[in-house]
Amino acid sequence: MRWGDMRESQNVEDRTGMGGGGGGGFPLGGGMRMGFGSLIVLVIVGLIFGINPLEMLGLMGGGGGVVQQAPPQTAPPGYGPQTAPPSKATPPAPPTPEKTLSRKVLGDTEDVWTALFKAMGTRYEPPTLVLFTRQVRSACGLASAASGPFYCSADSKLYLDTAFFDELSRRFGAPGDFAQAYVIAHEVGHHVQKQLGIMNRMESLQGRVSKAEYNQASVRLELQADCFAGVWGHYANNERLLDPGDLEEGLAAASAVGDDRLQKQAQGYVVPESFTHGSSAQRTRWFKRGMETGQISSCNTFESNVL
Ligand SMILES: [Zn+2]
């Protein structure tokens, strides 16, 4: 991919090198203002199976990607872990090729989605990409790098530890810069879904449908994000930013993070009803469809009989 020719996005918060929770921007649980005891519903979606970062903290609610988050308990002064105030003097870790690629791919997604939204007569509000190392605090909670890249709808930010790119290459067998670009474009796809009001519909399902039905909706949401990643790829290709072999790299990445492949790797067998992201074949198919058509309307996974 000729990412050297892409425009760098300014909507990047570099919290790498800041240690745990970096940045200290958000009080955990933006719902506090809604009154004590109220629950807030946040949508958090990621690239890979079992990504829900809040699961690790035991904050996970009922099903899928929607999290019911209770207000945090505040320990009286002198109790509980003492957190040092975020040091403003800590500079972010130096630039790396992965960070530069992330900024440039994000910049290119901004240009493509701005144009597509404009054509629909609306405005695209670009998301912010937060680069972090090890763990990060988001409006959806505290997440560790182990959870993989994710999008938090409550703060409209994408979270990425670029060490995931190594993992994509080594553990998932999907190397290459276009594979990395797919990861970012997929999370941007979730932001597009938020802008189109699709995330809201997902939130409204929470608690009203069975877990199996919710998982089904989650698969459709994820496959649509894959298709939207493909839509971006279509225009990157039109701009002659892709090299031969890039499409294959992207498809390999989409296939590598299919639920069936990941489940087989993790537990040795596959349970289709528990899929939340779609199989390798489905993810590849929808990414490819977006790449081929470049049309938002071709990504209507919610009304497609065949996934
Ligand atoms: Zn996702």
Tab-separated table of C-alpha atoms in Angstrom, residues 43 57 108 129 141 159 172 185 216 224 230 234 237 245 267 279 285 291 296-297:
chain	number	residue	atom	x	y	z
A	43	VAL	CA	-21.807	-0.027	22.946
A	57	LEU	CA	-12.959	-6.412	34.662
A	108	ASP	CA	-7.670	8.668	4.233
A	129	LEU	CA	-7.982	7.403	17.259
A	141	GLY	CA	-14.155	1.387	30.821
A	159	TYR	CA	-8.580	2.429	20.591
A	172	PHE	CA	-3.178	-14.627	13.114
A	185	ALA	CA	-10.939	0.801	8.598
A	216	GLN	CA	-27.106	-12.688	15.383
A	224	GLN	CA	-21.312	-4.465	8.031
A	230	GLY	CA	-14.074	-2.564	2.097
A	234	HIS	CA	-12.495	0.610	-2.858
A	237	ASN	CA	-7.769	1.541	-4.734
A	245	GLY	CA	-1.360	-8.180	-3.330
A	267	GLN	CA	-10.789	-24.113	22.208
A	279	SER	CA	-17.142	-16.739	10.227
A	285	ARG	CA	-17.274	-11.998	1.646
A	291	MET	CA	-14.197	-3.324	-1.935
A	296	ILE	CA	-22.800	2.016	1.499
A	297	SER	CA	-26.060	0.526	0.237
